[in-house]
Coordinates of C-alpha atoms in Angstrom, one line a residue:
M1 CA 102.5 116.3 130.1
T2 CA 101.0 112.9 129.6
A3 CA 103.1 110.7 127.2
L4 CA 101.5 109.7 123.9
E5 CA 100.0 106.2 123.7
L6 CA 103.0 104.8 121.7
A7 CA 105.8 107.0 123.0
G8 CA 108.9 104.9 123.7
F9 CA 107.8 102.1 121.4
T10 CA 109.3 101.1 118.1
V11 CA 107.0 99.8 115.3
G12 CA 108.0 98.1 112.1
V13 CA 106.0 98.8 108.9
T14 CA 106.2 96.2 106.1
A15 CA 103.7 97.8 103.8
A16 CA 104.6 99.2 100.3
R17 CA 101.4 100.9 99.4
R18 CA 100.1 103.3 102.0
A19 CA 103.3 102.8 104.1
D20 CA 103.6 106.6 104.6
E21 CA 100.0 106.9 105.7
L22 CA 100.4 104.1 108.3
G23 CA 103.7 105.4 109.5
A24 CA 102.3 108.9 110.0
L25 CA 99.4 107.5 112.0
L26 CA 101.7 105.7 114.3
E27 CA 104.2 108.6 114.6
R28 CA 101.3 110.9 115.6
K29 CA 100.7 108.5 118.5
G30 CA 104.3 108.8 119.5
A31 CA 105.9 105.7 118.0
T32 CA 109.3 105.5 116.4
V33 CA 108.7 103.8 113.0
I34 CA 111.1 101.6 111.0
H35 CA 110.1 101.0 107.3
G36 CA 111.1 97.8 105.5
A37 CA 108.8 97.2 102.5
A38 CA 108.3 93.5 102.0
L39 CA 106.9 94.0 98.4
R40 CA 106.8 96.3 95.4
I41 CA 103.8 96.9 93.2
V42 CA 104.0 96.4 89.4
P43 CA 102.7 99.7 87.9
L44 CA 99.4 99.0 86.3
P45 CA 100.1 100.7 82.9
D46 CA 103.2 98.5 82.5
D47 CA 101.4 95.3 83.6
A48 CA 101.3 93.1 80.5
E49 CA 99.4 90.3 82.4
L50 CA 96.6 92.7 83.3
L51 CA 96.4 94.0 79.7
A52 CA 96.2 90.5 78.3
A53 CA 93.5 89.5 80.8
T54 CA 91.5 92.6 80.0
R55 CA 91.7 92.0 76.3
G56 CA 90.6 88.4 76.9
L57 CA 87.6 89.6 78.8
L58 CA 86.6 91.9 75.9
D59 CA 86.9 89.1 73.4
S60 CA 84.8 86.7 75.6
P61 CA 82.4 88.5 77.9
V62 CA 81.6 87.1 81.3
D63 CA 78.3 86.4 83.2
V64 CA 79.6 87.5 86.7
V65 CA 82.3 89.9 87.9
V66 CA 83.6 89.7 91.4
A67 CA 85.2 93.0 92.6
T68 CA 87.4 92.1 95.7
T69 CA 88.8 95.6 96.5
G70 CA 87.9 99.2 95.8
I71 CA 91.4 100.4 94.9
G72 CA 92.0 97.3 92.7
F73 CA 88.7 97.7 90.7
R74 CA 89.3 101.5 90.3
G75 CA 92.9 100.9 89.2
W76 CA 91.8 98.4 86.7
I77 CA 89.4 100.8 85.1
E78 CA 92.0 103.6 85.1
A79 CA 94.5 101.3 83.5
A80 CA 92.0 100.3 80.8
D81 CA 91.4 104.0 80.2
G82 CA 95.1 104.5 79.6
W83 CA 95.1 101.7 77.1
G84 CA 92.0 103.1 75.3
L85 CA 89.9 100.2 76.4
A86 CA 87.8 101.7 79.2
S87 CA 84.5 102.3 77.3
R88 CA 84.5 98.7 75.9
L89 CA 85.4 97.2 79.3
L90 CA 82.6 99.1 81.1
K91 CA 80.1 98.0 78.5
V92 CA 81.1 94.3 79.0
L93 CA 81.0 94.7 82.8
G94 CA 77.7 96.5 82.6
S95 CA 76.1 93.5 81.0
A96 CA 77.4 91.1 83.8
I97 CA 76.2 90.6 87.4
V98 CA 78.6 92.6 89.5
L99 CA 79.4 91.5 93.0
P100 CA 81.6 93.7 95.2
R101 CA 83.1 92.2 98.3
G102 CA 82.7 95.2 100.6
P103 CA 81.7 98.9 100.7
K104 CA 85.0 100.2 99.2
A105 CA 84.6 97.9 96.2
K106 CA 81.0 98.8 96.0
G107 CA 81.9 102.5 95.9
A108 CA 84.4 101.9 93.1
V109 CA 81.8 99.9 91.1
R110 CA 79.3 102.7 91.4
A111 CA 81.9 105.4 90.6
A112 CA 82.5 103.5 87.3
G113 CA 78.8 104.0 86.5
L114 CA 77.9 100.3 87.3
Q115 CA 75.4 98.9 89.7
E116 CA 76.1 95.9 92.0
A117 CA 73.7 93.0 92.2
W118 CA 74.6 92.1 95.8
S119 CA 77.4 92.6 98.4
P120 CA 78.1 90.6 101.6
S121 CA 77.5 92.4 104.9
S122 CA 80.5 90.6 106.4
E123 CA 82.8 92.0 103.6
S124 CA 84.3 88.4 103.4
N125 CA 85.2 86.3 100.3
A126 CA 83.7 83.3 102.1
E127 CA 80.2 84.8 102.2
L128 CA 80.6 86.0 98.6
L129 CA 81.6 82.5 97.6
Q130 CA 78.6 80.9 99.3
Y131 CA 76.3 83.4 97.5
L132 CA 77.7 82.4 94.2
L133 CA 77.4 78.7 94.9
R134 CA 73.8 79.0 96.1
D135 CA 72.9 80.9 93.0
G136 CA 74.7 78.3 90.8
V137 CA 77.7 78.8 88.7
A138 CA 77.8 75.7 86.5
G139 CA 78.4 76.7 82.9
K140 CA 78.9 80.4 83.8
R141 CA 82.0 82.5 83.0
V142 CA 83.1 84.3 86.1
A143 CA 85.7 87.1 86.3
V144 CA 87.5 87.5 89.6
Q145 CA 89.4 90.7 90.2
L146 CA 92.4 89.8 92.3
H147 CA 94.4 92.2 94.4
G148 CA 98.1 91.4 94.6
E149 CA 97.7 87.7 95.4
P150 CA 95.9 84.6 94.0
L151 CA 92.7 83.4 95.6
P152 CA 93.2 79.6 95.0
D153 CA 90.5 78.4 97.4
F154 CA 87.9 80.8 96.0
V155 CA 88.8 80.2 92.4
N156 CA 89.2 76.4 92.6
T157 CA 85.9 76.0 94.5
L158 CA 84.1 77.9 91.6
R159 CA 85.8 75.8 89.0
A160 CA 84.9 72.6 90.9
A161 CA 81.2 73.8 90.8
G162 CA 81.4 74.1 87.0
A163 CA 82.3 77.7 86.4
E164 CA 84.9 79.0 83.9
V165 CA 86.9 81.4 86.0
V166 CA 88.9 84.3 84.5
E167 CA 91.4 85.8 86.9
I168 CA 92.1 89.5 86.6
P169 CA 95.5 90.2 88.3
V170 CA 95.3 93.8 89.5
Y171 CA 98.2 95.3 91.5
R172 CA 100.6 92.3 91.3
W173 CA 103.1 92.3 94.1
M174 CA 106.7 91.4 93.6
P175 CA 109.7 91.1 95.9
P176 CA 111.3 94.5 96.7
A177 CA 114.0 95.6 94.2
D178 CA 116.2 96.4 97.2
T179 CA 115.8 94.0 100.1
A180 CA 118.3 95.8 102.4
P181 CA 115.6 97.9 104.3
L182 CA 113.5 94.8 104.9
E183 CA 116.6 92.8 106.1
R184 CA 117.5 95.7 108.5
L185 CA 114.0 95.7 109.9
L186 CA 114.1 91.9 110.5
E187 CA 117.5 92.2 112.1
A188 CA 116.1 94.8 114.5
V189 CA 113.1 92.5 115.3
M190 CA 115.4 89.6 116.1
A191 CA 117.7 91.9 118.2
G192 CA 114.7 92.9 120.4
Q193 CA 114.7 96.5 119.1
V194 CA 111.2 96.4 117.6
D195 CA 108.1 96.2 119.8
A196 CA 105.4 95.6 117.2
L197 CA 105.4 94.6 113.5
T198 CA 102.5 95.5 111.2
F199 CA 101.2 93.8 108.1
T200 CA 98.6 95.1 105.6
S201 CA 98.6 92.2 103.1
A202 CA 99.1 88.4 103.1
P203 CA 101.8 88.6 100.4
A204 CA 103.8 91.0 102.6
A205 CA 103.5 88.5 105.5
A206 CA 104.6 85.6 103.2
S207 CA 107.5 87.7 101.8
V208 CA 108.8 88.4 105.3
L209 CA 108.9 84.7 106.1
R210 CA 110.5 83.9 102.7
T211 CA 113.2 86.6 103.4
A212 CA 113.9 85.1 106.8
T213 CA 114.3 81.7 105.2
A214 CA 116.7 83.1 102.6
L215 CA 118.8 84.6 105.4
G216 CA 118.8 81.2 107.2
R217 CA 117.0 82.8 110.2
Y218 CA 113.4 81.6 109.8
D219 CA 113.3 79.9 113.2
E220 CA 114.8 82.8 115.0
L221 CA 112.4 85.3 113.4
V222 CA 109.3 83.2 114.1
E223 CA 110.4 82.7 117.7
A224 CA 110.8 86.5 118.1
L225 CA 107.3 87.0 116.6
R226 CA 105.8 84.4 118.8
R227 CA 107.2 85.5 122.1
K228 CA 108.6 89.1 122.0
V229 CA 106.9 91.2 119.3
L230 CA 103.3 92.3 119.0
V231 CA 102.3 91.3 115.5
V232 CA 99.3 93.2 114.0
G233 CA 97.5 92.4 110.8
V234 CA 94.9 94.5 109.1
G235 CA 92.6 91.5 108.7
A236 CA 92.2 87.7 108.7
I237 CA 93.4 87.2 105.2
T238 CA 96.5 89.2 105.9
A239 CA 97.2 87.2 109.0
G240 CA 96.9 83.9 107.2
P241 CA 100.6 83.1 106.4
L242 CA 101.7 84.2 109.9
V243 CA 99.0 82.1 111.7
A244 CA 100.0 79.1 109.6
A245 CA 103.6 79.6 111.0
G246 CA 102.2 79.6 114.5
V247 CA 102.5 83.4 115.1
P248 CA 99.7 85.0 117.0
V249 CA 98.3 88.0 115.2
V250 CA 96.2 90.8 116.7
Q251 CA 93.5 92.1 114.3
P252 CA 91.2 95.1 114.5
A253 CA 87.4 94.6 114.3
R254 CA 87.3 96.4 111.0
A255 CA 89.9 95.7 108.3
R256 CA 91.1 99.3 108.0
I257 CA 94.5 101.0 108.3
G258 CA 93.2 103.5 110.9
S259 CA 91.5 100.7 112.9
M260 CA 94.8 98.8 112.9
A261 CA 96.7 101.8 114.2
R262 CA 94.1 102.3 117.0
E263 CA 94.2 98.6 118.0
L264 CA 98.0 98.7 118.2
A265 CA 97.9 101.9 120.3
L266 CA 95.6 100.1 122.8
E267 CA 97.3 96.7 122.8
L268 CA 101.0 97.6 123.0
P269 CA 100.8 99.8 126.2
A270 CA 98.4 97.2 127.7
R271 CA 101.3 94.7 127.6
A272 CA 103.8 96.9 129.3
T273 CA 105.3 95.9 132.6
R274 CA 104.5 98.3 135.5
L275 CA 106.4 98.3 138.8
R276 CA 106.6 100.4 141.9
I277 CA 110.2 101.2 142.6
F278 CA 111.6 103.5 145.3
S279 CA 108.1 105.1 145.6
R280 CA 108.0 105.7 141.9
D281 CA 105.8 104.2 139.2
M282 CA 107.8 102.8 136.3
E283 CA 106.4 101.4 133.1
M284 CA 108.6 99.6 130.5
R285 CA 108.1 100.9 127.0
G286 CA 110.3 99.2 124.5
Q287 CA 113.3 101.4 124.1
A288 CA 112.3 103.8 126.9
V289 CA 110.5 103.9 130.3
L290 CA 107.9 106.0 131.9
V291 CA 108.8 107.2 135.4
D292 CA 105.9 108.8 137.2
G293 CA 104.4 109.4 133.7
E294 CA 107.5 111.1 132.3
L295 CA 109.0 109.5 129.2
R296 CA 112.7 108.8 129.7
P297 CA 114.7 107.2 126.8
V298 CA 117.2 104.5 127.7
A299 CA 120.1 103.4 125.5
P300 CA 120.4 99.8 124.4
A301 CA 123.0 98.6 127.0
P302 CA 121.4 100.1 130.1
M303 CA 118.0 99.0 128.8
A304 CA 119.3 95.4 128.5
V305 CA 120.4 95.6 132.1
L306 CA 117.1 97.1 133.2
R307 CA 115.1 94.3 131.5
T308 CA 117.2 91.7 133.4
L309 CA 116.7 93.5 136.7
V310 CA 112.9 93.8 136.0
A311 CA 112.7 90.1 135.3
A312 CA 114.3 89.5 138.7
R313 CA 111.5 91.5 140.4
G314 CA 113.7 92.9 143.2
R315 CA 116.0 89.9 143.6
V316 CA 119.8 90.4 143.3
V317 CA 121.3 89.8 139.9
S318 CA 125.0 89.1 139.7
R319 CA 127.4 91.2 137.7
Q320 CA 128.2 88.1 135.6
D321 CA 124.5 87.7 134.7
L322 CA 124.2 91.4 133.8
L323 CA 127.3 91.1 131.7
A324 CA 125.7 88.3 129.7
A325 CA 122.7 90.5 129.1
L326 CA 124.7 93.3 127.5
P327 CA 124.3 93.4 123.7
S328 CA 128.1 93.7 123.1
G329 CA 129.4 91.8 126.1
G330 CA 132.7 93.1 127.4
E331 CA 134.5 93.1 130.8
E332 CA 132.9 93.5 134.2
H333 CA 133.4 97.3 134.2
A334 CA 131.0 97.4 131.3
V335 CA 128.2 96.5 133.8
E336 CA 129.2 99.3 136.1
T337 CA 129.1 101.7 133.2
A338 CA 125.7 100.5 132.1
I339 CA 124.4 100.7 135.6
G340 CA 125.6 104.3 135.9
R341 CA 123.9 105.2 132.6
L342 CA 120.7 103.5 133.7
R343 CA 120.6 105.4 137.0
T344 CA 121.0 108.7 135.0
A345 CA 118.3 107.7 132.5
L346 CA 115.8 106.9 135.3
G347 CA 116.4 110.2 136.9
E348 CA 116.5 108.6 140.4
P349 CA 119.7 106.7 141.1
R350 CA 118.3 105.0 144.2
M351 CA 115.9 103.0 142.0
V352 CA 118.8 100.7 141.4
C353 CA 120.6 99.3 144.5
T354 CA 124.2 98.0 144.7
V355 CA 124.5 94.9 146.8
V356 CA 128.1 94.7 147.9
K357 CA 130.0 91.7 146.5
R358 CA 126.8 90.3 145.0
G359 CA 125.5 92.5 142.3
Y360 CA 122.5 94.8 141.8
R361 CA 118.7 94.8 142.3
L362 CA 115.8 97.2 141.9
A363 CA 114.6 99.0 145.0
M364 CA 111.5 97.0 145.5
E365 CA 110.4 94.1 147.6
P366 CA 111.2 90.7 146.1
A367 CA 108.2 88.9 144.6

């Protein structure tokens, strides 16, 4: 049976909202998923800042309303309904020019009984901002529905152009109440036990970097993300804090959870090392290998030995060098134990050759 696209790979999920959905998508493709939420969401009915911003909008109506996300706009209306303010809010919004950023925001606007004036085909804040500036915002009062993070460039540009901007903070994100799962995920990343790390929001990316800083391991984490781990973000905004830290981020063509899972399922196997060893095809897959298409799990110690042997491409590796590669070190007999377990895991002992008094090598021609 052909192995699933992500079988043998371990993927970290930093999302709070929709983490289960993303995790299920990845697991259906064969991945082992480790969750470590980088954020928590302030419940809308309890959000005093959103309530205050909504009441301020009712007291002083606006000329333009920018809806940046569908779930954020919908949640705002639902929260207002819970506070008994929905009908008044919809009346105020109905008298303004409503500009949704993309199709999901547009759908939420229409579901609320409102009609958009325009929406950018690119689904980008940049194109939306250019539209507002071309139309002129001097002297206008503009409400910007935020979604978990400030939009300083967007808001400050409008203010510089003469607009009075009202920020509506929907779905504010805070650090997780329990940071232990996130810290365990980052430890696994730095230990080489995670093959890909996913992000669905810029605040989550920023929170991961802050957490690493608080642990005193920022440089170590960034180095791992730059060189060892496939980092996948749902879109350009999400990737921002990571790109600023020099971390390359793979992004899907469409900023959607499903698209991100599909992109990851294409990109991660494409990066796998493939070798022909003792007339067998072997593919390295994170915490497992494929041998002639069959998935074979490999424990951490023999996997560390295998990675070292693969890097040597058929050349002899000394016992001392293999010992240094073992996660827990030990005496020289630990290498022999790991080699024995590796041969068992591969299913063909002759794939790993013993070179008397020198060490071990893979049964392939040296590069």
